């Protein structure tokens, strides 16, 4: 009689081979009683006897690569935490790289990770990554795009509902009486998911028939420069809403506003402020700032879970886009 493999036992039970390995090695503290009973039942019915090698299974393919734009940024750091915790739970190691949205660096990391034996990648991709994706698919390497897909990608993508959330939030601000709009955006934001953030704002303003201006800032833009620009734009006769289309822009705008004498008196009648937050600092700001909270940690968790599912399952993932709802926290900085 043919000796059964751990993969065949996993298939009979309907779980991953990693779960079977955990069971065989007594790592069942986070495993449900029902799953343990199913595994034990199949082992008893088949007479399966694991080899010593099987008991310590930790193949090189129990490894995934993660390539992010910049892990020092709040979104990437939170997402990476979710990815790593989910991967560790499933028995996978994680190799991390920063592509800084450079295709050359991206290509270098992909080649390095393939040599390390990764079974799949989670990536904030550049537009040209599609060239590499085709080669990875030929090697049967699985890919999950975190927020940012390459041009014309048909791959599996995990992302927040940035466009709809921004559209709804700005529409509500207009309904509350803000009739002069300003969007402050990273000058390089076209490379990131900021495109959805900007599109949601512009569509909401255009649909409501409210004009707006765009103020692009650089990494070197100072709080004094932002203050000077806002000083010229804020009107005594209109309610001005400032929308910061990314996490760093919101922080910089807030610091610029704080340079106004008695700046708290501007909110929320003359001036409204809303933008994106990941870490929760807007809750402890003075005044508390209305914010669109990005579920970066959850996005990382789901991306990791989906990738491992793709690696261990023989079936393809039917749901190509997993959208996670952002939450708007209305606070003192808006009407």
GROMACS .gro file of C-alpha atoms in nm:
model
  335
    1UNK     CA    1   0.000   0.000   0.000
    2UNK     CA    2   0.128   0.344  -0.096
    3UNK     CA    3   0.253   0.551   0.198
    4UNK     CA    4   0.048   0.869   0.237
    5UNK     CA    5   0.216   1.209   0.235
    6UNK     CA    6   0.146   1.504   0.463
    7UNK     CA    7  -0.004   1.689   0.164
    8UNK     CA    8  -0.253   1.406   0.106
    9UNK     CA    9  -0.352   1.404   0.474
   10UNK     CA   10  -0.399   1.783   0.463
   11UNK     CA   11  -0.619   1.747   0.154
   12UNK     CA   12  -0.836   1.482   0.320
   13UNK     CA   13  -0.886   1.700   0.629
   14UNK     CA   14  -0.932   2.019   0.428
   15UNK     CA   15  -0.654   2.217   0.594
   16UNK     CA   16  -0.300   2.327   0.503
   17UNK     CA   17   0.006   2.104   0.539
   18UNK     CA   18   0.134   2.358   0.793
   19UNK     CA   19  -0.170   2.292   1.013
   20UNK     CA   20  -0.102   1.917   0.997
   21UNK     CA   21   0.262   1.981   1.087
   22UNK     CA   22   0.160   2.196   1.385
   23UNK     CA   23  -0.073   1.918   1.503
   24UNK     CA   24   0.197   1.652   1.473
   25UNK     CA   25   0.439   1.871   1.670
   26UNK     CA   26   0.186   1.947   1.945
   27UNK     CA   27   0.141   2.315   1.849
   28UNK     CA   28  -0.236   2.311   1.889
   29UNK     CA   29  -0.292   2.604   2.129
   30UNK     CA   30  -0.449   2.816   1.852
   31UNK     CA   31  -0.618   2.525   1.674
   32UNK     CA   32  -0.990   2.458   1.721
   33UNK     CA   33  -1.104   2.135   1.886
   34UNK     CA   34  -1.302   2.051   1.573
   35UNK     CA   35  -0.993   2.074   1.350
   36UNK     CA   36  -0.790   1.860   1.590
   37UNK     CA   37  -1.063   1.593   1.595
   38UNK     CA   38  -1.078   1.588   1.213
   39UNK     CA   39  -0.702   1.547   1.185
   40UNK     CA   40  -0.692   1.270   1.445
   41UNK     CA   41  -0.982   1.090   1.278
   42UNK     CA   42  -0.812   1.091   0.934
   43UNK     CA   43  -0.482   0.976   1.086
   44UNK     CA   44  -0.655   0.687   1.262
   45UNK     CA   45  -0.862   0.587   0.957
   46UNK     CA   46  -0.565   0.590   0.721
   47UNK     CA   47  -0.304   0.456   0.961
   48UNK     CA   48  -0.083   0.749   0.867
   49UNK     CA   49   0.259   0.746   1.035
   50UNK     CA   50   0.465   1.064   0.995
   51UNK     CA   51   0.837   1.039   0.935
   52UNK     CA   52   1.086   1.234   1.144
   53UNK     CA   53   1.136   1.471   0.851
   54UNK     CA   54   0.762   1.532   0.830
   55UNK     CA   55   0.740   1.613   1.200
   56UNK     CA   56   0.992   1.892   1.157
   57UNK     CA   57   0.866   2.010   0.819
   58UNK     CA   58   0.986   2.361   0.744
   59UNK     CA   59   1.060   2.369   0.376
   60UNK     CA   60   1.217   2.666   0.204
   61UNK     CA   61   0.885   2.724   0.032
   62UNK     CA   62   0.732   2.817   0.370
   63UNK     CA   63   0.857   3.165   0.300
   64UNK     CA   64   0.694   3.471   0.143
   65UNK     CA   65   0.842   3.793   0.011
   66UNK     CA   66   0.703   4.138   0.093
   67UNK     CA   67   0.805   4.442  -0.113
   68UNK     CA   68   0.671   4.777   0.008
   69UNK     CA   69   0.717   5.135  -0.106
   70UNK     CA   70   0.874   5.249   0.221
   71UNK     CA   71   0.841   5.053   0.547
   72UNK     CA   72   0.921   5.368   0.745
   73UNK     CA   73   0.584   5.516   0.642
   74UNK     CA   74   0.288   5.453   0.875
   75UNK     CA   75   0.076   5.258   0.624
   76UNK     CA   76   0.357   5.022   0.526
   77UNK     CA   77   0.468   4.969   0.886
   78UNK     CA   78   0.115   4.880   1.002
   79UNK     CA   79   0.048   4.660   0.699
   80UNK     CA   80   0.377   4.477   0.750
   81UNK     CA   81   0.284   4.402   1.111
   82UNK     CA   82  -0.042   4.245   0.993
   83UNK     CA   83   0.138   4.046   0.723
   84UNK     CA   84   0.403   3.912   0.959
   85UNK     CA   85   0.163   3.813   1.236
   86UNK     CA   86  -0.066   3.627   0.998
   87UNK     CA   87   0.229   3.456   0.825
   88UNK     CA   88   0.385   3.354   1.157
   89UNK     CA   89   0.053   3.206   1.267
   90UNK     CA   90   0.056   2.988   0.954
   91UNK     CA   91   0.420   2.887   0.995
   92UNK     CA   92   0.567   3.110   0.725
   93UNK     CA   93   0.874   3.331   0.736
   94UNK     CA   94   0.873   3.678   0.578
   95UNK     CA   95   1.149   3.847   0.376
   96UNK     CA   96   1.101   4.224   0.343
   97UNK     CA   97   1.230   4.482   0.096
   98UNK     CA   98   1.172   4.850   0.009
   99UNK     CA   99   1.131   4.930  -0.359
  100UNK     CA  100   1.087   5.307  -0.300
  101UNK     CA  101   0.855   5.283  -0.602
  102UNK     CA  102   1.161   5.219  -0.821
  103UNK     CA  103   1.128   4.945  -1.082
  104UNK     CA  104   1.505   4.879  -1.074
  105UNK     CA  105   1.498   4.815  -0.697
  106UNK     CA  106   1.179   4.615  -0.733
  107UNK     CA  107   1.340   4.388  -0.994
  108UNK     CA  108   1.649   4.345  -0.776
  109UNK     CA  109   1.440   4.241  -0.474
  110UNK     CA  110   1.230   3.999  -0.677
  111UNK     CA  111   1.541   3.825  -0.812
  112UNK     CA  112   1.690   3.806  -0.462
  113UNK     CA  113   1.371   3.670  -0.308
  114UNK     CA  114   1.338   3.404  -0.579
  115UNK     CA  115   1.689   3.285  -0.492
  116UNK     CA  116   1.577   3.271  -0.127
  117UNK     CA  117   1.301   3.031  -0.232
  118UNK     CA  118   0.987   3.237  -0.167
  119UNK     CA  119   0.660   3.082  -0.279
  120UNK     CA  120   0.483   3.411  -0.330
  121UNK     CA  121   0.494   3.788  -0.298
  122UNK     CA  122   0.289   4.066  -0.139
  123UNK     CA  123   0.382   4.390  -0.311
  124UNK     CA  124   0.309   4.760  -0.345
  125UNK     CA  125   0.396   4.747  -0.712
  126UNK     CA  126   0.533   5.000  -0.957
  127UNK     CA  127   0.347   5.036  -1.286
  128UNK     CA  128   0.611   4.832  -1.468
  129UNK     CA  129   0.590   4.533  -1.232
  130UNK     CA  130   0.364   4.357  -1.484
  131UNK     CA  131   0.679   4.262  -1.676
  132UNK     CA  132   0.807   4.074  -1.371
  133UNK     CA  133   0.462   3.935  -1.287
  134UNK     CA  134   0.453   3.735  -1.610
  135UNK     CA  135   0.786   3.571  -1.527
  136UNK     CA  136   0.673   3.496  -1.171
  137UNK     CA  137   0.354   3.332  -1.296
  138UNK     CA  138   0.561   3.106  -1.523
  139UNK     CA  139   0.750   2.995  -1.212
  140UNK     CA  140   0.416   2.934  -1.034
  141UNK     CA  141   0.486   3.208  -0.779
  142UNK     CA  142   0.173   3.364  -0.631
  143UNK     CA  143   0.126   3.742  -0.608
  144UNK     CA  144  -0.095   3.969  -0.398
  145UNK     CA  145  -0.101   4.341  -0.473
  146UNK     CA  146  -0.133   4.554  -0.161
  147UNK     CA  147  -0.323   4.870  -0.265
  148UNK     CA  148  -0.102   4.942  -0.566
  149UNK     CA  149  -0.124   4.714  -0.873
  150UNK     CA  150   0.092   4.748  -1.185
  151UNK     CA  151  -0.057   4.887  -1.504
  152UNK     CA  152  -0.336   4.671  -1.650
  153UNK     CA  153  -0.305   4.411  -1.374
  154UNK     CA  154  -0.553   4.126  -1.349
  155UNK     CA  155  -0.402   3.994  -1.026
  156UNK     CA  156  -0.544   3.964  -0.675
  157UNK     CA  157  -0.555   4.300  -0.497
  158UNK     CA  158  -0.626   4.394  -0.135
  159UNK     CA  159  -0.711   4.759  -0.076
  160UNK     CA  160  -0.914   5.009   0.122
  161UNK     CA  161  -1.220   5.175  -0.031
  162UNK     CA  162  -1.035   5.508  -0.058
  163UNK     CA  163  -1.225   5.649  -0.354
  164UNK     CA  164  -1.576   5.594  -0.218
  165UNK     CA  165  -1.483   5.691   0.136
  166UNK     CA  166  -1.327   6.021   0.024
  167UNK     CA  167  -1.617   6.094  -0.209
  168UNK     CA  168  -1.872   6.043   0.069
  169UNK     CA  169  -1.672   6.240   0.328
  170UNK     CA  170  -1.618   6.543   0.102
  171UNK     CA  171  -1.982   6.534  -0.009
  172UNK     CA  172  -2.090   6.547   0.356
  173UNK     CA  173  -1.856   6.840   0.423
  174UNK     CA  174  -2.008   7.031   0.133
  175UNK     CA  175  -2.358   6.956   0.263
  176UNK     CA  176  -2.249   7.093   0.602
  177UNK     CA  177  -2.172   7.431   0.448
  178UNK     CA  178  -1.811   7.433   0.327
  179UNK     CA  179  -1.812   7.628   0.001
  180UNK     CA  180  -1.440   7.676  -0.063
  181UNK     CA  181  -1.226   7.366  -0.105
  182UNK     CA  182  -0.853   7.308  -0.106
  183UNK     CA  183  -0.679   6.974  -0.154
  184UNK     CA  184  -0.321   6.945  -0.030
  185UNK     CA  185  -0.135   6.660  -0.195
  186UNK     CA  186   0.210   6.507  -0.223
  187UNK     CA  187   0.363   6.620  -0.551
  188UNK     CA  188   0.462   6.257  -0.621
  189UNK     CA  189   0.127   6.112  -0.521
  190UNK     CA  190   0.044   5.997  -0.874
  191UNK     CA  191   0.277   5.703  -0.804
  192UNK     CA  192   0.067   5.585  -0.509
  193UNK     CA  193  -0.293   5.505  -0.425
  194UNK     CA  194  -0.325   5.879  -0.377
  195UNK     CA  195  -0.476   5.877  -0.726
  196UNK     CA  196  -0.796   5.726  -0.582
  197UNK     CA  197  -0.782   5.973  -0.293
  198UNK     CA  198  -0.761   6.269  -0.532
  199UNK     CA  199  -1.021   6.132  -0.770
  200UNK     CA  200  -1.274   6.086  -0.490
  201UNK     CA  201  -1.222   6.448  -0.380
  202UNK     CA  202  -1.244   6.594  -0.730
  203UNK     CA  203  -1.554   6.395  -0.825
  204UNK     CA  204  -1.735   6.499  -0.504
  205UNK     CA  205  -1.651   6.866  -0.563
  206UNK     CA  206  -1.744   6.857  -0.931
  207UNK     CA  207  -2.072   6.671  -0.868
  208UNK     CA  208  -2.168   6.935  -0.611
  209UNK     CA  209  -2.066   7.219  -0.840
  210UNK     CA  210  -1.808   7.354  -0.592
  211UNK     CA  211  -1.476   7.486  -0.724
  212UNK     CA  212  -1.147   7.385  -0.563
  213UNK     CA  213  -0.776   7.446  -0.576
  214UNK     CA  214  -0.489   7.199  -0.548
  215UNK     CA  215  -0.174   7.273  -0.350
  216UNK     CA  216   0.111   7.030  -0.416
  217UNK     CA  217   0.377   6.995  -0.149
  218UNK     CA  218   0.719   6.833  -0.157
  219UNK     CA  219   0.907   6.645   0.114
  220UNK     CA  220   1.103   6.966   0.172
  221UNK     CA  221   0.796   7.191   0.203
  222UNK     CA  222   0.806   7.362   0.544
  223UNK     CA  223   0.521   7.433   0.784
  224UNK     CA  224   0.591   7.805   0.732
  225UNK     CA  225   0.537   7.771   0.357
  226UNK     CA  226   0.210   7.586   0.415
  227UNK     CA  227   0.099   7.852   0.665
  228UNK     CA  228   0.175   8.132   0.416
  229UNK     CA  229  -0.024   7.959   0.142
  230UNK     CA  230  -0.324   7.897   0.370
  231UNK     CA  231  -0.314   8.256   0.495
  232UNK     CA  232  -0.375   8.377   0.141
  233UNK     CA  233  -0.646   8.119   0.074
  234UNK     CA  234  -0.861   8.121   0.388
  235UNK     CA  235  -1.146   8.372   0.354
  236UNK     CA  236  -1.341   8.561   0.618
  237UNK     CA  237  -1.651   8.529   0.404
  238UNK     CA  238  -1.639   8.161   0.312
  239UNK     CA  239  -1.614   7.833   0.495
  240UNK     CA  240  -1.289   7.674   0.376
  241UNK     CA  241  -1.234   7.300   0.384
  242UNK     CA  242  -0.877   7.173   0.358
  243UNK     CA  243  -0.850   6.808   0.256
  244UNK     CA  244  -0.508   6.641   0.292
  245UNK     CA  245  -0.496   6.349   0.051
  246UNK     CA  246  -0.233   6.141   0.232
  247UNK     CA  247  -0.109   6.073   0.584
  248UNK     CA  248   0.201   6.291   0.571
  249UNK     CA  249   0.018   6.581   0.405
  250UNK     CA  250  -0.234   6.591   0.691
  251UNK     CA  251   0.041   6.609   0.951
  252UNK     CA  252   0.218   6.891   0.765
  253UNK     CA  253  -0.102   7.091   0.712
  254UNK     CA  254  -0.190   7.064   1.080
  255UNK     CA  255   0.155   7.194   1.180
  256UNK     CA  256   0.116   7.481   0.933
  257UNK     CA  257  -0.225   7.576   1.073
  258UNK     CA  258  -0.084   7.580   1.426
  259UNK     CA  259   0.128   7.881   1.328
  260UNK     CA  260  -0.187   8.097   1.307
  261UNK     CA  261  -0.239   8.307   1.624
  262UNK     CA  262  -0.522   8.152   1.823
  263UNK     CA  263  -0.553   7.885   1.552
  264UNK     CA  264  -0.816   7.689   1.746
  265UNK     CA  265  -1.068   7.967   1.692
  266UNK     CA  266  -1.057   7.901   1.316
  267UNK     CA  267  -1.221   7.559   1.359
  268UNK     CA  268  -1.472   7.455   1.243
  269UNK     CA  269  -1.663   7.763   1.118
  270UNK     CA  270  -1.401   7.940   0.908
  271UNK     CA  271  -1.178   7.640   0.852
  272UNK     CA  272  -1.238   7.268   0.827
  273UNK     CA  273  -0.966   7.004   0.813
  274UNK     CA  274  -0.991   6.636   0.718
  275UNK     CA  275  -0.741   6.381   0.588
  276UNK     CA  276  -0.595   6.034   0.624
  277UNK     CA  277  -0.462   5.876   0.942
  278UNK     CA  278  -0.313   5.536   1.022
  279UNK     CA  279  -0.169   5.564   1.372
  280UNK     CA  280  -0.452   5.753   1.550
  281UNK     CA  281  -0.263   6.076   1.628
  282UNK     CA  282  -0.559   6.282   1.506
  283UNK     CA  283  -0.756   6.172   1.813
  284UNK     CA  284  -0.511   6.341   2.051
  285UNK     CA  285  -0.449   6.656   1.842
  286UNK     CA  286  -0.589   6.991   1.959
  287UNK     CA  287  -0.849   7.029   1.830
  288UNK     CA  288  -0.922   6.666   1.747
  289UNK     CA  289  -0.904   6.624   1.370
  290UNK     CA  290  -1.163   6.454   1.150
  291UNK     CA  291  -0.990   6.166   0.980
  292UNK     CA  292  -1.035   5.882   0.734
  293UNK     CA  293  -0.881   5.588   0.917
  294UNK     CA  294  -0.689   5.349   0.691
  295UNK     CA  295  -0.715   4.984   0.804
  296UNK     CA  296  -0.353   4.912   0.712
  297UNK     CA  297  -0.307   4.634   0.968
  298UNK     CA  298  -0.620   4.453   0.847
  299UNK     CA  299  -0.513   4.494   0.484
  300UNK     CA  300  -0.182   4.330   0.571
  301UNK     CA  301  -0.352   4.044   0.755
  302UNK     CA  302  -0.590   3.971   0.469
  303UNK     CA  303  -0.317   3.998   0.205
  304UNK     CA  304  -0.104   3.749   0.398
  305UNK     CA  305  -0.397   3.513   0.452
  306UNK     CA  306  -0.496   3.527   0.084
  307UNK     CA  307  -0.141   3.465  -0.036
  308UNK     CA  308  -0.095   3.162   0.188
  309UNK     CA  309  -0.433   3.031   0.071
  310UNK     CA  310  -0.317   3.068  -0.291
  311UNK     CA  311   0.013   2.894  -0.216
  312UNK     CA  312  -0.141   2.598  -0.037
  313UNK     CA  313  -0.460   2.556  -0.239
  314UNK     CA  314  -0.481   2.396  -0.580
  315UNK     CA  315  -0.778   2.618  -0.664
  316UNK     CA  316  -0.741   2.974  -0.795
  317UNK     CA  317  -0.884   3.266  -0.599
  318UNK     CA  318  -1.210   3.376  -0.760
  319UNK     CA  319  -1.229   3.710  -0.579
  320UNK     CA  320  -0.964   3.922  -0.753
  321UNK     CA  321  -1.028   4.236  -0.549
  322UNK     CA  322  -1.075   4.243  -0.172
  323UNK     CA  323  -1.197   4.585  -0.059
  324UNK     CA  324  -1.179   4.679   0.308
  325UNK     CA  325  -1.395   4.966   0.428
  326UNK     CA  326  -1.224   5.273   0.570
  327UNK     CA  327  -1.387   5.447   0.865
  328UNK     CA  328  -1.446   5.824   0.893
  329UNK     CA  329  -1.404   5.972   1.240
  330UNK     CA  330  -1.586   6.306   1.258
  331UNK     CA  331  -1.425   6.533   1.516
  332UNK     CA  332  -1.382   6.899   1.615
  333UNK     CA  333  -1.199   7.013   1.300
  334UNK     CA  334  -1.512   6.994   1.082
  335UNK     CA  335  -1.875   7.103   1.113
   0.00000   0.00000   0.00000
